[in-house]
Amino acid sequence: MQQIPGAWQRTARGAGLLSPDGGAVPTIFAEMSALAASTGALNLGQGFPDEDGPEPVLEAARRAIADGVNQYAPGRGFPDLLAAVAEHQRRFYGIELDPTREVLVTVGATEALAATLLALVDGPDDEVVVFEPYYDSYAACVALSGARLVPVPLRWPDFQPDLEQLASAVTDRTRVILVNDPHNPTGTVFSREVLDEIVRLAHLHDAIIVTDEVYEHLVFGAPHLPLATLPGAAERTLSISSAGKTFSLTGWKTGWVTGPAALVSAVLAVKQFLTYVGASPFQPAIAVGLRLPDAFFASVAAEMAAKAALLGTGLRAAGFDVSTPGGSYFTVVDAAPLGAVDADAFCRELPARAGVVGIPLTAFVSPPHRGQYATLVRFAACKRVEVLTDAAERLAGMSRG
């Protein structure tokens, strides 16, 4: 069959998933998860928890199904979830929102990001600045929109950007500065100096700031600082988050976009023709979750910090150089001390060597910059303690062997 034309090609190419013969290849997550399944290795590659979310939230979803909440939700989302998101932003960050105009429910953060970029980008003359390494959907969505991706490298081991490089990347062609904080895949939390510079540059070049804050409640130290709370940021910032990471319910795919009414309405204009609306019974359940006591949110951060520390200890014992994460599910290591010269090859061999799966950081990097991250590997700590303990022992055994 002849090659099928269409936007899928530039989307796959943007994500690094277009093969030399013009076909689409699986994502690194699918490939490494399949390798884990086929070898029986512990999957510390893909960032999904192996424990269910809080029982009050699960019960609320069951109750919603039993009560007949099974038809289309309103286009912006059920009013109670819109209100709960606004309450959450006020409660944790002091952000005041009109839930009827400044909140939009989406099918997870991934759809929120896609709809936002498709809504705000207007073609090949526009640029989207991202921090590299970046979550792979960023490059795919930017390519689908037709814009140009402009990566700003994050530097091992703390993964903060060089402010001069950042200033050079943002120009009058910049339509969006896309900020993931806490950051996937590196686990970094951006400094206040970096956040202030993003706001300054957005004003200087009339750019819109889009934040991906899905790990907002998984910060190990000071509370999360939303970029929208900084002086001068709110009027040009769209903030995206979701329930998946906070409540260990990644399969529910319930997220939201918040910000100025005009920007949110622009996103809605695109979103309504992507998925129309999200799953109805999950929306009242997530409203319950967002209203859980402060102790719950403190506990999820403390538990993930403890898991990250446990994993980090095991990785150091195995001989890796380890970057200490400031938040998120993830820890990045340098495998060079173990003889690695190519993280991709190292990760493909790791299941046989140690019975553990990781993800090469080069999967999150544009081709010209992969050399800067050639030996770096990401591991996910969002697993049961006994799984992490087993993984640490397996990795240490590899080092002893």
PDB file of C-alpha atoms in Angstrom, residues 9 41 76 81 167 187 249 255 263 271 292 333 367:
ATOM      1  CA  GLN A   9       3.569  12.066   9.552  1.00  0.00           C
ATOM      2  CA  ALA A  41      11.400  -7.438  34.756  1.00  0.00           C
ATOM      3  CA  ARG A  76     -17.107  22.786  30.218  1.00  0.00           C
ATOM      4  CA  LEU A  81     -16.092  19.791  39.472  1.00  0.00           C
ATOM      5  CA  ALA A 167      16.473  34.469  26.777  1.00  0.00           C
ATOM      6  CA  GLY A 187      12.120  15.418  38.446  1.00  0.00           C
ATOM      7  CA  LEU A 249      -5.901   7.344  38.999  1.00  0.00           C
ATOM      8  CA  GLY A 255      -7.854  17.044  33.851  1.00  0.00           C
ATOM      9  CA  LEU A 263      -7.922  32.029  26.739  1.00  0.00           C
ATOM     10  CA  LYS A 271     -11.437  20.854  22.768  1.00  0.00           C
ATOM     11  CA  LEU A 292     -10.065  15.846  50.679  1.00  0.00           C
ATOM     12  CA  VAL A 333      20.695   8.683  36.719  1.00  0.00           C
ATOM     13  CA  PRO A 367      17.868  14.648  17.667  1.00  0.00           C
TER      14      PRO A 367
END
